[in-house]
PDB file of C-alpha atoms in Angstrom:
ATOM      1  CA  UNK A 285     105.722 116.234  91.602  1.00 46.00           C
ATOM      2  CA  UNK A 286     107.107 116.410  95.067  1.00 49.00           C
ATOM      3  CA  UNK A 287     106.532 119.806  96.808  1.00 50.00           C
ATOM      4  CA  UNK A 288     107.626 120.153 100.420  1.00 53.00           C
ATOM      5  CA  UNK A 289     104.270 120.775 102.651  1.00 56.00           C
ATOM      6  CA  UNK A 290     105.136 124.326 104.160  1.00 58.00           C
ATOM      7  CA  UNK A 291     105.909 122.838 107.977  1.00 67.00           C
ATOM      8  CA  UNK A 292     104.527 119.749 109.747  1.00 77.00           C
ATOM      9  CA  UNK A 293     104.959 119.433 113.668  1.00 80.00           C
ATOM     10  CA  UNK A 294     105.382 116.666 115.382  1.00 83.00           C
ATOM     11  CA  UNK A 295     101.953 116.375 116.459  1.00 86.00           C
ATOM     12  CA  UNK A 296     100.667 116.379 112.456  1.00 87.00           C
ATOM     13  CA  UNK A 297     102.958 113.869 111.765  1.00 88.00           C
ATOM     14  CA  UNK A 298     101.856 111.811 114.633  1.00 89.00           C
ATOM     15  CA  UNK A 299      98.320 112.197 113.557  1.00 90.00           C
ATOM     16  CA  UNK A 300      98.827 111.546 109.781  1.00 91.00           C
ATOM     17  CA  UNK A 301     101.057 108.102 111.306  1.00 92.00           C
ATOM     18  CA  UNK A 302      98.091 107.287 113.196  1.00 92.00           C
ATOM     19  CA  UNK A 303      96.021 108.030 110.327  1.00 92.00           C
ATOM     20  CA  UNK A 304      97.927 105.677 107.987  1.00 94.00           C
ATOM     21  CA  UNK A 305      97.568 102.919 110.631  1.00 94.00           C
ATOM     22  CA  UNK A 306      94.179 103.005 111.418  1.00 93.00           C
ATOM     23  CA  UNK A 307      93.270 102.978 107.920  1.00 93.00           C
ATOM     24  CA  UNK A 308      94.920 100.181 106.818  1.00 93.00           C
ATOM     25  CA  UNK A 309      93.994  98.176 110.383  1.00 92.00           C
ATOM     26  CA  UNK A 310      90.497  98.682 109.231  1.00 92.00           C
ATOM     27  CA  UNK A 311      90.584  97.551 105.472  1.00 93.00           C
ATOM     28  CA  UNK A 312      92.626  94.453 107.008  1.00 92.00           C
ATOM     29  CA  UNK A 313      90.216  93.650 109.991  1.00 91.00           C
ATOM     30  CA  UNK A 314      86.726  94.329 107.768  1.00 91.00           C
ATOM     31  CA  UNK A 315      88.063  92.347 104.692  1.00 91.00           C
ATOM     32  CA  UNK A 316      90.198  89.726 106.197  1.00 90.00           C
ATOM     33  CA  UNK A 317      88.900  85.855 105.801  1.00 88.00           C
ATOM     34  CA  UNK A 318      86.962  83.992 107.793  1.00 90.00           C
ATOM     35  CA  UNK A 319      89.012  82.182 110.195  1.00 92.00           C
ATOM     36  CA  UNK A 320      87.760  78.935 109.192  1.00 92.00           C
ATOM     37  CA  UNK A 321      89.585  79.331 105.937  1.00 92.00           C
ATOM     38  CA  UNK A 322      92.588  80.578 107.671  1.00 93.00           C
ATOM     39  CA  UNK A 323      92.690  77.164 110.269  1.00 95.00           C
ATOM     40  CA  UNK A 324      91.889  74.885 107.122  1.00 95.00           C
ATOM     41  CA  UNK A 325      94.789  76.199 104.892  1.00 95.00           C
ATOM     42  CA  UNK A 326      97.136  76.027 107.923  1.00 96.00           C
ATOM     43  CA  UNK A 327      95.855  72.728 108.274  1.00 96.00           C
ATOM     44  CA  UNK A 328      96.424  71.874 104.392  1.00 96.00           C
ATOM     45  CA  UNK A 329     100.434  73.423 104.867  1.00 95.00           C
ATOM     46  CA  UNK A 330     100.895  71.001 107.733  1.00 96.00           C
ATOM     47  CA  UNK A 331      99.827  68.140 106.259  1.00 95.00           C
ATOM     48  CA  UNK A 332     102.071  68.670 103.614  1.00 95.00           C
ATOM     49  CA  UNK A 333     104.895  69.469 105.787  1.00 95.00           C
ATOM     50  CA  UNK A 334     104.550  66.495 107.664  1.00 94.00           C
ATOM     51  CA  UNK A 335     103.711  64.198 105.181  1.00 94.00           C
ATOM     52  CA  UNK A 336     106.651  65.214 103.490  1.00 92.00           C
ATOM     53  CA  UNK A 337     108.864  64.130 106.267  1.00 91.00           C
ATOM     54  CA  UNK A 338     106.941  60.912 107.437  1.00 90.00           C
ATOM     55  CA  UNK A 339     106.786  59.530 103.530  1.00 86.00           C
ATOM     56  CA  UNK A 340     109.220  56.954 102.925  1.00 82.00           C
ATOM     57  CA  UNK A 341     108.657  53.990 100.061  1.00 79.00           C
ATOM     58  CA  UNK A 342     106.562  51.358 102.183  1.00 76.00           C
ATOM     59  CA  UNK A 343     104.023  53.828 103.769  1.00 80.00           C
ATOM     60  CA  UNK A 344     101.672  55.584 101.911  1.00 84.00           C
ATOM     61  CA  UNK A 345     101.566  59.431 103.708  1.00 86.00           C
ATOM     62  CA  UNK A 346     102.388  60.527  99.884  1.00 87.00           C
ATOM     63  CA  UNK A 347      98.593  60.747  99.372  1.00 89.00           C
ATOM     64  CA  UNK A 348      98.893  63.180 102.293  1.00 90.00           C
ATOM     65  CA  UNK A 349     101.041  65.573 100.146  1.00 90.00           C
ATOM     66  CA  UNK A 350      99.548  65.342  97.040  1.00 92.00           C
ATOM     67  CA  UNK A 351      95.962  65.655  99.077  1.00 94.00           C
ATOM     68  CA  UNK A 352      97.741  68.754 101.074  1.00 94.00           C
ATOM     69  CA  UNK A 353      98.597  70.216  98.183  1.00 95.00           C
ATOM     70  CA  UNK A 354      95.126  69.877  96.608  1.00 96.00           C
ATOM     71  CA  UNK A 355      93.611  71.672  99.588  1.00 95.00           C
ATOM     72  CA  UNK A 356      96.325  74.222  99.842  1.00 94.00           C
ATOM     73  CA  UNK A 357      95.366  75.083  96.366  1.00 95.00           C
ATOM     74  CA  UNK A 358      91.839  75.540  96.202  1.00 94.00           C
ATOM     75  CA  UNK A 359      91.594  77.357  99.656  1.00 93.00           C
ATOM     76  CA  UNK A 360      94.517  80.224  98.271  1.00 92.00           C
ATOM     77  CA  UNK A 361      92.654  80.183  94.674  1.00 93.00           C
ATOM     78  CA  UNK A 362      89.157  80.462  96.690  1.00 92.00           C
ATOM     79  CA  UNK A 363      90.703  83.052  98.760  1.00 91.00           C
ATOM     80  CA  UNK A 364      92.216  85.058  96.417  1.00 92.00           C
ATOM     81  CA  UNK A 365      88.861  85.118  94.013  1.00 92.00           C
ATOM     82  CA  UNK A 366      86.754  86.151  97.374  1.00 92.00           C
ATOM     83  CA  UNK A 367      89.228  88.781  97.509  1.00 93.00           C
ATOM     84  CA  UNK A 368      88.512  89.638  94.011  1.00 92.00           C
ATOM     85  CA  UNK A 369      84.763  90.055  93.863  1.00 91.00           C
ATOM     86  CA  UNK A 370      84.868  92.690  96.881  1.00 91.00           C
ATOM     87  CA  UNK A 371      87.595  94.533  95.649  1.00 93.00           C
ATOM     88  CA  UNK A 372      90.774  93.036  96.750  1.00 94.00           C
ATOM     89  CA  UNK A 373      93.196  91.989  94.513  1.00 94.00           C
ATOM     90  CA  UNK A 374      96.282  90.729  96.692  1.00 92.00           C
ATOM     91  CA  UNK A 375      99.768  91.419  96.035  1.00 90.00           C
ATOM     92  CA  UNK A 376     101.268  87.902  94.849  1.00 87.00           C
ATOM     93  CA  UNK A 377     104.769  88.906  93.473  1.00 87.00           C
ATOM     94  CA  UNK A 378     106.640  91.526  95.888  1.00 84.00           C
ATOM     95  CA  UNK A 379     106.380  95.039  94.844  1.00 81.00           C
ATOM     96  CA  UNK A 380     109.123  96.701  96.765  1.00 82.00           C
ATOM     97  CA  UNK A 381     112.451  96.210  98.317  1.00 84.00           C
ATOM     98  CA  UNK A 382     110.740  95.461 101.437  1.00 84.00           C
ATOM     99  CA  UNK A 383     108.351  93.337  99.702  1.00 85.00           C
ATOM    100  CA  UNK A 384     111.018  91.068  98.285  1.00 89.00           C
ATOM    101  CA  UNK A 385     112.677  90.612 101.708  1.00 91.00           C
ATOM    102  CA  UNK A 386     109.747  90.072 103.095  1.00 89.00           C
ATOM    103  CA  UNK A 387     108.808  87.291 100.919  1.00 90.00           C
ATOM    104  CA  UNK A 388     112.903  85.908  99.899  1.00 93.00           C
ATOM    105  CA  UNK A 389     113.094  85.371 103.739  1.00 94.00           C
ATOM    106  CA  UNK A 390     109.412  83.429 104.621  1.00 93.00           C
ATOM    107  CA  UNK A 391     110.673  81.496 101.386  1.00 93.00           C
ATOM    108  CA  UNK A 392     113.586  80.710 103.133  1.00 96.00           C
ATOM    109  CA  UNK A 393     112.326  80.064 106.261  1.00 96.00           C
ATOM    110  CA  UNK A 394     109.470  77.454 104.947  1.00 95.00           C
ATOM    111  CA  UNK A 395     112.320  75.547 102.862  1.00 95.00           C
ATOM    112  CA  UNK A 396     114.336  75.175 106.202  1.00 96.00           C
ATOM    113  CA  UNK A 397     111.271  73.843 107.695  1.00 95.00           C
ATOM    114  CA  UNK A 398     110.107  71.345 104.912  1.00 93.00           C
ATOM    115  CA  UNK A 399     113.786  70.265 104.803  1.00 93.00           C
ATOM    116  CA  UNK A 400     114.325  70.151 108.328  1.00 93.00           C
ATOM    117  CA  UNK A 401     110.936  67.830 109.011  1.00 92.00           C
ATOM    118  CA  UNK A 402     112.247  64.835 106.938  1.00 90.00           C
ATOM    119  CA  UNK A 403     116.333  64.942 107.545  1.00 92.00           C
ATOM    120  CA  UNK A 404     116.024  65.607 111.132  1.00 93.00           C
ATOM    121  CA  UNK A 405     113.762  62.361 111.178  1.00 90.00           C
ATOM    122  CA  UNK A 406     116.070  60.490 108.961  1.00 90.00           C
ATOM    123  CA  UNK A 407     118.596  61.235 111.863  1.00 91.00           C
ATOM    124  CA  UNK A 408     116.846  58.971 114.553  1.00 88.00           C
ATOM    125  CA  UNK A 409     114.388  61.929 116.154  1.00 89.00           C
ATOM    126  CA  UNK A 410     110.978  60.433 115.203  1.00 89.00           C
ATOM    127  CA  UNK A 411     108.942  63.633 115.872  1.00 93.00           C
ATOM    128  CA  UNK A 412     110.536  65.852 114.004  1.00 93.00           C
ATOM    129  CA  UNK A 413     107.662  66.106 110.868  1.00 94.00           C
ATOM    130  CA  UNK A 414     105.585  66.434 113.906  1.00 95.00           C
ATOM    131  CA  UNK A 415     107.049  69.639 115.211  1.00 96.00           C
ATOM    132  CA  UNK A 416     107.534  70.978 112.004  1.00 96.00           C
ATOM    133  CA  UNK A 417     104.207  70.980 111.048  1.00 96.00           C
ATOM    134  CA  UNK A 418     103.190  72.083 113.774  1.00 96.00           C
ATOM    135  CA  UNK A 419     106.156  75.341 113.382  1.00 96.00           C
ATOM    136  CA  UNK A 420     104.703  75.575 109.507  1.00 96.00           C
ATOM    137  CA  UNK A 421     101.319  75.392 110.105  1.00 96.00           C
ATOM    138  CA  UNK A 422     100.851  77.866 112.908  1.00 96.00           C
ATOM    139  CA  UNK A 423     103.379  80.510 111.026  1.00 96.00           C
ATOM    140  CA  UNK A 424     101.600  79.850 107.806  1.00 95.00           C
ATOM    141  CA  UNK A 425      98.131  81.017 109.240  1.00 95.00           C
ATOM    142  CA  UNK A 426      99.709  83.935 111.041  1.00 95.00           C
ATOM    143  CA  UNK A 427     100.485  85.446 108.122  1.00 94.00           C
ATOM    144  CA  UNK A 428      97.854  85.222 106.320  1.00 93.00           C
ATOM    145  CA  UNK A 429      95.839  86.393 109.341  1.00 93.00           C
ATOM    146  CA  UNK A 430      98.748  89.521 109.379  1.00 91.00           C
ATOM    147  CA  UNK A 431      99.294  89.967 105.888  1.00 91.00           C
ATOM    148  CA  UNK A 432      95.907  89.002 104.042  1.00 90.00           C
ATOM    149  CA  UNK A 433      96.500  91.012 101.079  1.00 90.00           C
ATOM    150  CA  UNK A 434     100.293  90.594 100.813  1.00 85.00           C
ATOM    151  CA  UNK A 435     101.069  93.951 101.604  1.00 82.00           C
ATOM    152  CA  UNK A 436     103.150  95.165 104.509  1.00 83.00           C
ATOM    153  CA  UNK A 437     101.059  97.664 106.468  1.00 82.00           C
ATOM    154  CA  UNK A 438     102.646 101.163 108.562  1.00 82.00           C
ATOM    155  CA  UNK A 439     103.734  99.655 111.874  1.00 76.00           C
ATOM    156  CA  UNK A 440     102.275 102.075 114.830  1.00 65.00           C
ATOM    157  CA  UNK A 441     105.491 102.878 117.156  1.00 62.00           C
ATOM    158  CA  UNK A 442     105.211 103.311 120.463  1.00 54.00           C
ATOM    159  CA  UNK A 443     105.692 107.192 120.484  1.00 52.00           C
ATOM    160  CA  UNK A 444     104.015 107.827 118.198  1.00 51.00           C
TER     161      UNK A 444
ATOM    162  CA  UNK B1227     112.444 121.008 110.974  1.00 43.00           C
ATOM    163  CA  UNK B1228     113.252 119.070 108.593  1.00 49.00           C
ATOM    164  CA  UNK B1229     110.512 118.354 105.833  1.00 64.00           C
ATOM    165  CA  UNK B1230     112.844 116.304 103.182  1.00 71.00           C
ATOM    166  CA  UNK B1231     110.823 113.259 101.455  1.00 72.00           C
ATOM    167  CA  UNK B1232     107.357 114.937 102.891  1.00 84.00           C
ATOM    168  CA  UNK B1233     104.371 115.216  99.785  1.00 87.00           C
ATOM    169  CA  UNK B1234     102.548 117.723  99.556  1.00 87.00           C
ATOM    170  CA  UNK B1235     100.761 115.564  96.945  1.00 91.00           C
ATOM    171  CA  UNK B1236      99.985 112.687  99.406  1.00 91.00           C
ATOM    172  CA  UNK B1237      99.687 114.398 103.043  1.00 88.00           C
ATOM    173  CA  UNK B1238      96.249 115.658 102.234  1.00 90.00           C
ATOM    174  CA  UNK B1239      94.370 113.257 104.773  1.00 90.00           C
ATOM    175  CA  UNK B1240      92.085 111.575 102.144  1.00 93.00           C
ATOM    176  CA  UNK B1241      94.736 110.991  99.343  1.00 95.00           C
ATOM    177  CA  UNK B1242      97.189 109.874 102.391  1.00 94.00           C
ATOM    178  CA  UNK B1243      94.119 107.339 103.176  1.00 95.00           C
ATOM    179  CA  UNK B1244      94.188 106.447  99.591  1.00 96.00           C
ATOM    180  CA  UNK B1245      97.508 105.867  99.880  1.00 95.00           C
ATOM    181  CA  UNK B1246      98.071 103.844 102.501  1.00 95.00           C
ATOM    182  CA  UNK B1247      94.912 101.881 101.280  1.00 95.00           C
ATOM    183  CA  UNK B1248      96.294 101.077  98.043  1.00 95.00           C
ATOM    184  CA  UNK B1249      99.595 100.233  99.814  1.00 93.00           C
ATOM    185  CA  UNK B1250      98.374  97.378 101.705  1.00 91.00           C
ATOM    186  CA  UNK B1251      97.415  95.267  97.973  1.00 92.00           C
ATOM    187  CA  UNK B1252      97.943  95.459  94.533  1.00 93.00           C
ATOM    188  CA  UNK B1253      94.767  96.864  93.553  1.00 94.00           C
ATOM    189  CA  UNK B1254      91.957  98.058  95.124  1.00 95.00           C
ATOM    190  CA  UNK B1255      88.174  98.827  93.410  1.00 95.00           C
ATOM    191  CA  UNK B1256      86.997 102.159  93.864  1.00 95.00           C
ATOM    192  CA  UNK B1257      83.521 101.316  95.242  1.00 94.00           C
ATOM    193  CA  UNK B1258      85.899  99.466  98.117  1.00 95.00           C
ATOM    194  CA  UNK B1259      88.078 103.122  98.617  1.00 95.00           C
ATOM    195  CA  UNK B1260      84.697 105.343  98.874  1.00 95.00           C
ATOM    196  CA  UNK B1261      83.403 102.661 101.828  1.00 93.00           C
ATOM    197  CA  UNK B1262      86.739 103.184 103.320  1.00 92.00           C
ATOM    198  CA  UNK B1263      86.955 106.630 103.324  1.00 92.00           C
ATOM    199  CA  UNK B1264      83.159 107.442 103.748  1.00 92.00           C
ATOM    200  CA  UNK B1265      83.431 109.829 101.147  1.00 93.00           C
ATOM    201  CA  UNK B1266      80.952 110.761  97.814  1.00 94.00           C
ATOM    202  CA  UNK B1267      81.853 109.635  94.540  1.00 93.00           C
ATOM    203  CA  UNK B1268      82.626 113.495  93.261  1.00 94.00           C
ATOM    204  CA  UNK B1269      85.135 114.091  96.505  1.00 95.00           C
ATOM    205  CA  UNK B1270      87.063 110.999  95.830  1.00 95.00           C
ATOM    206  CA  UNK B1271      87.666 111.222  91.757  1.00 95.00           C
ATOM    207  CA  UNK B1272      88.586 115.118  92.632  1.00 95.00           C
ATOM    208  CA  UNK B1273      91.352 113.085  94.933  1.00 95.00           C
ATOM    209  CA  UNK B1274      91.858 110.061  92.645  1.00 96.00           C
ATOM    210  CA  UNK B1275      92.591 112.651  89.712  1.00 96.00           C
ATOM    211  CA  UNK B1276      95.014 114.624  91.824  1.00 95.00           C
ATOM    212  CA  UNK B1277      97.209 111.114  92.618  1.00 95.00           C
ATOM    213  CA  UNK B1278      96.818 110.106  89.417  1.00 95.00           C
ATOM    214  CA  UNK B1279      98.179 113.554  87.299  1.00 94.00           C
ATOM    215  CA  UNK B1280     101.094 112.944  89.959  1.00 94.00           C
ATOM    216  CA  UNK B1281     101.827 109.416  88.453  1.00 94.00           C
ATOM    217  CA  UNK B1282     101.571 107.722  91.695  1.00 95.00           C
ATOM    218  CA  UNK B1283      98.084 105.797  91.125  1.00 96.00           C
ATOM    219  CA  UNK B1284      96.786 104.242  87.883  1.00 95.00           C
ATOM    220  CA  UNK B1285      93.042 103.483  87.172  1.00 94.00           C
ATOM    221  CA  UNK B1286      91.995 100.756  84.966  1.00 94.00           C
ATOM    222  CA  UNK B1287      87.925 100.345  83.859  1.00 91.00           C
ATOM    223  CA  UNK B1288      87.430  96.462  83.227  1.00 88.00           C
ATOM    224  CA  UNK B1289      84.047  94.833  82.355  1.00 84.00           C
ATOM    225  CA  UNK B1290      83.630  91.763  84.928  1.00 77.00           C
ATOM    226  CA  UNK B1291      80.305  90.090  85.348  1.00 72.00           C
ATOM    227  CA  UNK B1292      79.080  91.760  83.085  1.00 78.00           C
ATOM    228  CA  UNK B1293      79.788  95.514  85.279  1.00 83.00           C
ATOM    229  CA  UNK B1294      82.286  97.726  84.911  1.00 88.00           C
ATOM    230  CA  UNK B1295      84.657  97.888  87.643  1.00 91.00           C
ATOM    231  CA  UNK B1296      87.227 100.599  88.109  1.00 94.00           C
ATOM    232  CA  UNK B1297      90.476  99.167  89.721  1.00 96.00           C
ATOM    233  CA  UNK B1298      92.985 101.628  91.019  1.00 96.00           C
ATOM    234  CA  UNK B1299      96.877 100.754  92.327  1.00 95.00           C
ATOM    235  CA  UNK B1300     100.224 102.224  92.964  1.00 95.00           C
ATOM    236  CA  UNK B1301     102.617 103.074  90.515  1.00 94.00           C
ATOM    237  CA  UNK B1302     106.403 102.493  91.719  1.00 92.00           C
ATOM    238  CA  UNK B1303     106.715 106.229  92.019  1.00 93.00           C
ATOM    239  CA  UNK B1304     104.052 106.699  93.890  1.00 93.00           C
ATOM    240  CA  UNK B1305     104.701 102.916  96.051  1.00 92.00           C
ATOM    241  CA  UNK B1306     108.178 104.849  96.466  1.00 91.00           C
ATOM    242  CA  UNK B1307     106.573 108.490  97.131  1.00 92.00           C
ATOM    243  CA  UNK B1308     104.280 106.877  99.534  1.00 92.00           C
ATOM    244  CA  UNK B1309     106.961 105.250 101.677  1.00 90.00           C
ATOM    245  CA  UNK B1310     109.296 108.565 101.707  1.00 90.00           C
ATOM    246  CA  UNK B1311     106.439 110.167 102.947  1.00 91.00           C
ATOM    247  CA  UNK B1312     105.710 107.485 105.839  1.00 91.00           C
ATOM    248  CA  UNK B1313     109.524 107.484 106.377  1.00 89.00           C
ATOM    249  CA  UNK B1314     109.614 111.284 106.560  1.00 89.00           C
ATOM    250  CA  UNK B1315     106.895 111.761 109.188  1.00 90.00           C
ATOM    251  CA  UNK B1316     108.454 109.253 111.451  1.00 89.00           C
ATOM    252  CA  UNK B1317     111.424 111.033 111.292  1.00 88.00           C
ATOM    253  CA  UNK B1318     109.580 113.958 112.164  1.00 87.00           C
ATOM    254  CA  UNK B1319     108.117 111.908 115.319  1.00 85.00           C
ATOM    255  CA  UNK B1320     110.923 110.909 116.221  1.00 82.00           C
ATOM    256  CA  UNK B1321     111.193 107.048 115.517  1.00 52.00           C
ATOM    257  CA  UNK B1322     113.163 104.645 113.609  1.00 48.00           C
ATOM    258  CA  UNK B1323     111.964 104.515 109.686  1.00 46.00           C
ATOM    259  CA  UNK B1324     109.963 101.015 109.689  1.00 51.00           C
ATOM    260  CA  UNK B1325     109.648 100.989 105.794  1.00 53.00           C
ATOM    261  CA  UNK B1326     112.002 100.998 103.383  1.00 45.00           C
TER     262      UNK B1326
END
């Protein structure tokens, strides 16, 4: 079923834009997590980031991964059954074209980062797991701050 | 002016709500949708039935916690109608599609 609406202006179409992205701001900004939860699982992703590159045999920031990783986990689990009980279920596997860009390249770009914070360091630049968990960390909490349930919401342009 | 990929189905402003609710997740409960859209229980089924004779939304009763819980979500047709909708109107507006 795909009938053609008689005529739409530009004006309608403008409002039914703005319509789209108010809507969606709305559900975002009323259901979105606390921002506690947002710093802590930033928090968790750095730590394993730079654990990851500051672990070598004699030193023991492994515990920092494996104790990342434990965090990481039960704040997205917690998150994603707070979601749950008030209605939310989150996408988790991409749903669209878009969707499987979207997540293909933050895949990409958090693999480059993990990577990059223990070879650069191997190289001779001691800070590197530093920066990059600092890069990971703050990206990691943007999104989930932007994207809470997965989806990619109607981006307002500026004429519209 | 050109109308190609609009919905009639959709661009009626509560089911284009629902829409672009369901849009942002994979599913959404309906108690959630009728807070969102301020609307009574009657108004949105009338709307929910509409979407889903279309084959754009399903709706799936589970028994959680011991309540039942209706969960709705967007088929791929209706993921896809939604977005040639979106994509039509900013044509129409005069901007670059941002979805594809």
């Amino acid at each position: 079923m795909n009938e053609q609406p008689e005529s739409i202006n530009k004006l309608d179409a403008g409002n039914a834009l703005k319509s789209i992205v108010t809507t969606q701001q709305q559900v975002t900004n009323n259901y979105r997590s606390p921002l506690i939860f947002i710093i802590f699982a930033s928090l968790s992703y750095a730590l394993i980031i730079f654990s990851w590159g500051m672990t070598e045999h004699d030193n023991l920031w492994a515990l920092g991964l494996y104790g990342g990783a434990i965090a990481l986990f039960f704040a997205m689990g917690l998150n994603i059954y707070t979601l749950r009980i008030m209605g939310i279920k989150p996408i988790i596997l991409p749903k669209t074209k878009t969707d499987l860009k979207f997540h293909l390249s933050q895949a990409i770009i958090f693999a480059v980062i993990i990577i990059a914070s223990r070879e650069v360091k191997l190289l001779g630049f001691e800070f590197a797991p530093h920066i990059a968990a600092l890069i990971g960390g703050t990206l990691f909490g943007y999104l989930i701050y932007k994207y809470p349930f997965g989806g990619i919401p109607v981006k307002r342009k500026n004429n519209e | 002016m050109n109308n190609e990929g609009l919905n009639t189905v959709i661009h009626a402003p509560n089911r284009l709500q629902i829409c672009a609710l369901l849009n942002t997740s994979a599913e959404l409960e309906f108690k959630l949708i009728k807070e969102q859209l301020d609307v009574s229980d009657s108004v949105l089924s009338k709307h929910l039935k509409v979407l889903e004779e279309a084959a754009y939304i399903t709706a799936i009763k589970r028994s959680e916690v011991g309540r039942q819980r209706t969960w709705l979500s967007l088929t791929t047709l209706g993921r896809k109608a939604f977005t040639d909708h979106v994509n039509a109107l900013q044509k129409i507006v005069g901007s670059m599609p941002s979805m594809n």
